[in-house]
PDB file of C-alpha atoms in Angstrom:
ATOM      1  CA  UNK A   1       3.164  23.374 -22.569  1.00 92.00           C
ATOM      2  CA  UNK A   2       5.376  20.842 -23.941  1.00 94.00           C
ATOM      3  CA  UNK A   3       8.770  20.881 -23.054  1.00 95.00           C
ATOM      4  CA  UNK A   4      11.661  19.294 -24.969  1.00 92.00           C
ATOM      5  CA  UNK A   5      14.855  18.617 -22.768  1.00 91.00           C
ATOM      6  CA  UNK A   6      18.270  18.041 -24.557  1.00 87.00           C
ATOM      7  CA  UNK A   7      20.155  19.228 -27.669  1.00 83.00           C
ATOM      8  CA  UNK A   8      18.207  16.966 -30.465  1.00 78.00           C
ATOM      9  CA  UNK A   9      20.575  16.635 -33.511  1.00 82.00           C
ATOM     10  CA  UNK A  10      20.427  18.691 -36.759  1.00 85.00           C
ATOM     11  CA  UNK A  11      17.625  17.794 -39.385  1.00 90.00           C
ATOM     12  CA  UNK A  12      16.131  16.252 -36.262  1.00 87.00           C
ATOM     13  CA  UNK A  13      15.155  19.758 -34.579  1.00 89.00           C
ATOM     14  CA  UNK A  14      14.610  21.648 -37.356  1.00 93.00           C
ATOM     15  CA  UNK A  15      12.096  19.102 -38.282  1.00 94.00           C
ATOM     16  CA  UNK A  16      10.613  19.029 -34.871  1.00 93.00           C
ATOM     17  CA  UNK A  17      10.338  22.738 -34.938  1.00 95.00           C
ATOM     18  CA  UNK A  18       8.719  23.044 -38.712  1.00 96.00           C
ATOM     19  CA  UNK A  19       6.374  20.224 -36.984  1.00 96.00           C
ATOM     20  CA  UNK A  20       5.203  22.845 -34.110  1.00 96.00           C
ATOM     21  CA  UNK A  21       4.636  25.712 -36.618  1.00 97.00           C
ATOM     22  CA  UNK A  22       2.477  23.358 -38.589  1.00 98.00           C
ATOM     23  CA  UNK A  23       0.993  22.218 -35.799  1.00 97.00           C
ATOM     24  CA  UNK A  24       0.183  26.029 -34.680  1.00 97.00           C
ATOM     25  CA  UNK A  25       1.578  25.371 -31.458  1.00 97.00           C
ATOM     26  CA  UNK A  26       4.948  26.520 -31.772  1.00 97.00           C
ATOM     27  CA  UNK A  27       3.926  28.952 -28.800  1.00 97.00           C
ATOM     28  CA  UNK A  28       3.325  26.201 -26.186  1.00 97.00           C
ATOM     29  CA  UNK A  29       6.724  24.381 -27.126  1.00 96.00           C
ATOM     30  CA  UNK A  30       9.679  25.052 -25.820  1.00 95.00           C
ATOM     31  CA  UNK A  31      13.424  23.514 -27.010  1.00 93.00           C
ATOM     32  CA  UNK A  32      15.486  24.060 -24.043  1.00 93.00           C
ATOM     33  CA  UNK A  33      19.001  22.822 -25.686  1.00 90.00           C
ATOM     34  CA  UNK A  34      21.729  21.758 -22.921  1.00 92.00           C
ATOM     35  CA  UNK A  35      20.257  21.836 -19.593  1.00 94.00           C
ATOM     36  CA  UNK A  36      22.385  20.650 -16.666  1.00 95.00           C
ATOM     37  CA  UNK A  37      21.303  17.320 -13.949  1.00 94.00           C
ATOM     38  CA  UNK A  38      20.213  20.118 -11.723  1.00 96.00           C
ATOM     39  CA  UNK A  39      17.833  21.641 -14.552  1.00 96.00           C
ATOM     40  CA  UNK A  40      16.555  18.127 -15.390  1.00 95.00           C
ATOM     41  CA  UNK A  41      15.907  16.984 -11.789  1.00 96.00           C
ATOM     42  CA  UNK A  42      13.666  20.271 -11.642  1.00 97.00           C
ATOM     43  CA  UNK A  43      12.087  19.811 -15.165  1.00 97.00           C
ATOM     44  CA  UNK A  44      10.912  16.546 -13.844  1.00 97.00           C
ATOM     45  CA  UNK A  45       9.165  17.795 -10.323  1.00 97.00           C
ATOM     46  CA  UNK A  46       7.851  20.739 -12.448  1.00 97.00           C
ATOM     47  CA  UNK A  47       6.791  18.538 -14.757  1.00 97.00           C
ATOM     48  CA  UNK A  48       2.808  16.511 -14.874  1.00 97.00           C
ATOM     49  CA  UNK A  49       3.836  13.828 -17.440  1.00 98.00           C
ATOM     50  CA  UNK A  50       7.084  12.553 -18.656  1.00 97.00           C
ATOM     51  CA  UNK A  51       7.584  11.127 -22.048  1.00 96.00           C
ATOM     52  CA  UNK A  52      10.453   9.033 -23.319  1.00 94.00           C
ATOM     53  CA  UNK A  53       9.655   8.473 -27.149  1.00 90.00           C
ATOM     54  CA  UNK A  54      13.474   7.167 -27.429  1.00 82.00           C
ATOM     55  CA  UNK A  55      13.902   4.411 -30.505  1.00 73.00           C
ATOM     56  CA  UNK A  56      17.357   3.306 -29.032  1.00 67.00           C
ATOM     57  CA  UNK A  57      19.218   2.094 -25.883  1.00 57.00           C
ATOM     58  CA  UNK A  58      20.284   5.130 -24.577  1.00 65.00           C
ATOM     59  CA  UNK A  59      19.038   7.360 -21.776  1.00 74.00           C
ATOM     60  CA  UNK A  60      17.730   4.281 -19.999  1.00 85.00           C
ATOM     61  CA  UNK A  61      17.894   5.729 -16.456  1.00 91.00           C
ATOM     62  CA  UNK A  62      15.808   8.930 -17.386  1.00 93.00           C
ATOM     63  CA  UNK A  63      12.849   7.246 -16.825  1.00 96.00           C
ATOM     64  CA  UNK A  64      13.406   6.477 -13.363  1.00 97.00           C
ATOM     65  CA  UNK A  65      14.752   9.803 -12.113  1.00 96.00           C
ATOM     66  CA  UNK A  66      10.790  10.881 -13.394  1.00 97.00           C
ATOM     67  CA  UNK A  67       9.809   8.550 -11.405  1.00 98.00           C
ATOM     68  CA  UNK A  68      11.576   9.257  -8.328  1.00 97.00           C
ATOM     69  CA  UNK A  69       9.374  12.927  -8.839  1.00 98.00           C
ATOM     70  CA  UNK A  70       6.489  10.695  -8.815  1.00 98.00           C
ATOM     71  CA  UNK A  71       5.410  11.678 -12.324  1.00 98.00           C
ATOM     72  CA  UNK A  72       3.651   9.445 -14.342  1.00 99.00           C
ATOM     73  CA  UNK A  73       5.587   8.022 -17.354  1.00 98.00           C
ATOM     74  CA  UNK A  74       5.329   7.190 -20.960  1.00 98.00           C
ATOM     75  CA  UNK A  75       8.013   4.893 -22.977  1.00 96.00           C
ATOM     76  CA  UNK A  76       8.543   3.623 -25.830  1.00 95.00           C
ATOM     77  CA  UNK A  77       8.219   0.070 -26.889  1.00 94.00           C
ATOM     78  CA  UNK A  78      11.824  -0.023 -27.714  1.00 91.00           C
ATOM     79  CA  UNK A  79      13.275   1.649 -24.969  1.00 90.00           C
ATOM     80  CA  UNK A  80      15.952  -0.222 -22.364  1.00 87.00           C
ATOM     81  CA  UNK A  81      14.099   0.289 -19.665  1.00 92.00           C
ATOM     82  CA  UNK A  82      10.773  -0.573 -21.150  1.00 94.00           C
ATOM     83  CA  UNK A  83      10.355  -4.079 -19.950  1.00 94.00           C
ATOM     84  CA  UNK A  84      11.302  -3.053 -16.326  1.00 95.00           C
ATOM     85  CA  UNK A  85       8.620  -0.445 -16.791  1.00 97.00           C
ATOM     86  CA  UNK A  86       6.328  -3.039 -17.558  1.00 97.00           C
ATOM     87  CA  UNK A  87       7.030  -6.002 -15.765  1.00 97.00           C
ATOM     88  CA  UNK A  88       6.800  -4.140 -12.188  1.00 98.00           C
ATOM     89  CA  UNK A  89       3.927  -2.182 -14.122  1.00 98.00           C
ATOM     90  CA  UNK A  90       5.530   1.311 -12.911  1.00 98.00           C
ATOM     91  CA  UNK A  91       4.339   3.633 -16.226  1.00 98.00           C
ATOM     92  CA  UNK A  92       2.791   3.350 -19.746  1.00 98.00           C
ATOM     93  CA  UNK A  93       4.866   1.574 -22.502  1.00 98.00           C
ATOM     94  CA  UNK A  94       3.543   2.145 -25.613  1.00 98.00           C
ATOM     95  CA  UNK A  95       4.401   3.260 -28.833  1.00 96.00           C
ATOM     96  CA  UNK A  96       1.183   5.275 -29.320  1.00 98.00           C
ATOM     97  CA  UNK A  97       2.440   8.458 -27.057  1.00 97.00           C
ATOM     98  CA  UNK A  98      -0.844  10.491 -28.192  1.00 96.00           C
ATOM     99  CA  UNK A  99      -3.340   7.540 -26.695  1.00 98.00           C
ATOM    100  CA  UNK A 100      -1.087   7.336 -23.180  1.00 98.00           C
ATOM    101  CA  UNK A 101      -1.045  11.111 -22.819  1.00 98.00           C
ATOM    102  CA  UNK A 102      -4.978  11.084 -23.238  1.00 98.00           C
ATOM    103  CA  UNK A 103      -5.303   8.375 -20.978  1.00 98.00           C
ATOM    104  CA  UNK A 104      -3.343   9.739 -18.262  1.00 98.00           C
ATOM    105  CA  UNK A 105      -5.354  12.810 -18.293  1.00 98.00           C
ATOM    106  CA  UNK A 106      -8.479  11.204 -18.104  1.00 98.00           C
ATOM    107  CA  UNK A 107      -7.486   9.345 -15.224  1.00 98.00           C
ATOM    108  CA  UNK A 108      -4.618  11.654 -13.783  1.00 98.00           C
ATOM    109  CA  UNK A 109      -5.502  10.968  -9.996  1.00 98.00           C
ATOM    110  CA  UNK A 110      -5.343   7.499 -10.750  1.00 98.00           C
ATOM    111  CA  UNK A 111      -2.296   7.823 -12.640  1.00 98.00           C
ATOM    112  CA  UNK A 112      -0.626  10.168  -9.998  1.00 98.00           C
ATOM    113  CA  UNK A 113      -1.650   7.647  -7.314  1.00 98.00           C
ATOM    114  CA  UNK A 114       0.404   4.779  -9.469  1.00 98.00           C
ATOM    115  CA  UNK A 115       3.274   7.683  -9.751  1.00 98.00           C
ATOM    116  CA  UNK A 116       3.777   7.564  -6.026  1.00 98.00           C
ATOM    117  CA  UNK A 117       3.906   3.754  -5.620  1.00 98.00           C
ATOM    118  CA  UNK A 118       6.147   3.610  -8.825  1.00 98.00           C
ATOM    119  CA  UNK A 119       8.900   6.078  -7.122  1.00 98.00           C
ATOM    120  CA  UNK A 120       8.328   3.832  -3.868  1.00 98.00           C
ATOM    121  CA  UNK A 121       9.724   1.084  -6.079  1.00 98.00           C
ATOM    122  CA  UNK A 122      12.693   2.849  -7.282  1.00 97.00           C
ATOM    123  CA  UNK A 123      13.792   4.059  -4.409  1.00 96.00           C
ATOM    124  CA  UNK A 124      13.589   0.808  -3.407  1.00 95.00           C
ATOM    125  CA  UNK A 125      14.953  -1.336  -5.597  1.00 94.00           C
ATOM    126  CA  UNK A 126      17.108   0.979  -8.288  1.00 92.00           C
ATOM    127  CA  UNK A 127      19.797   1.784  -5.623  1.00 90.00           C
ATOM    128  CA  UNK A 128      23.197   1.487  -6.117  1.00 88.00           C
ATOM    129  CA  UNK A 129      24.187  -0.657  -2.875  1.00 92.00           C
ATOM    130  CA  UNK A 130      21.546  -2.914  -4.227  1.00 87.00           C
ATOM    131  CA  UNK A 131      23.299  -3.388  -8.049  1.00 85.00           C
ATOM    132  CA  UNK A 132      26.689  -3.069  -6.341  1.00 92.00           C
ATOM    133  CA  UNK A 133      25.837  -6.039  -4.301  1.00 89.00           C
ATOM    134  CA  UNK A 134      24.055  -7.956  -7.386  1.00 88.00           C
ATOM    135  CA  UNK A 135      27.479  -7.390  -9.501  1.00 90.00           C
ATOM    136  CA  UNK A 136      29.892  -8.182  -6.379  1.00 93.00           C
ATOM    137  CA  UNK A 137      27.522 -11.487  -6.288  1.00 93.00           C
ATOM    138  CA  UNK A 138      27.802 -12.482 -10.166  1.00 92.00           C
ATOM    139  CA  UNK A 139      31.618 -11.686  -9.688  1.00 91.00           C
ATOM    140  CA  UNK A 140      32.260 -14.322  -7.230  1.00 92.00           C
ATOM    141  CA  UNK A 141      30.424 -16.846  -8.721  1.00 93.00           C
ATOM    142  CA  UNK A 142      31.753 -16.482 -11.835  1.00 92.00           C
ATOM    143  CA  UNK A 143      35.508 -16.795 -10.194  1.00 91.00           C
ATOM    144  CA  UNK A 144      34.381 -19.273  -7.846  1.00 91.00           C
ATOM    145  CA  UNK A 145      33.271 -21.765 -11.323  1.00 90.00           C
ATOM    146  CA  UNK A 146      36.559 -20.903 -12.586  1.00 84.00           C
ATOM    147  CA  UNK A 147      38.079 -22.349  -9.723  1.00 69.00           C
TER     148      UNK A 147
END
């Protein structure tokens, strides 16, 4: 089943839904408009992969609160949080969502494993004492150059 969280934007879901009937799977999607945090945080432990195809800047926490399920995780290339993704090598960044999605299924223990040590990360260093202290840091530096 593929799930699509969020209100997309008119022609956007009309498109994605003429897409499904095309497709023949229109019975194994489901568009779940407005859903609240609480309905996201359980989409993603209910989830087995999450997919971010976003082509802009925003949403760029999303893909960490899948990771803190431990779900494996797909972005795209132009996604914010893409180069964290891939510099602490925490999910799949790619723009070729069809390839990653076969690839994690081939591999899924491997890619569940990696899940676990991904959310490990973010819990560890995503925290908000942690950017809190970063900003507090940058703040009195930058007044303590300005004299």
């Amino acid at each position: 089943m593929l799930v699509l969280a969020g209100r997309p934007q008119e022609p956007y879901a009309s498109m994605l839904r003429r897409q499904a009937d095309a497709l023949g799977i229109a019975d194994k999607v489901v568009f779940t408009g407005h859903i609240t945090k609480n309905d996201v945080r359980d989409l993603y432990h209910a989830c087995q992969v999450a997919l971010f195809p976003v082509k802009s800047q925003g949403g760029w926490l999303a893909p960490f609160e899948a990771l803190s399920a431990a779900k494996p995780i797909v972005t795209s290339t132009t996604m914010g949080a893409a180069s964290v993704i891939s510099r602490h090598d925490l999910g799949i960044v790619s723009d070729d969502f069809a390839g990653a999605i076969k690839d994690i299924y081939s591999r899924y223990q491997e890619y569940q494993e990696k899940a676990v040590t991904s959310c490990a990360w973010v819990k560890k260093h995503l925290t908000w004492e942690r950017f809190t202290d970063t900003m507090v840091k940058v703040f009195e530096e930058t007044m303590a150059r300005r004299g």
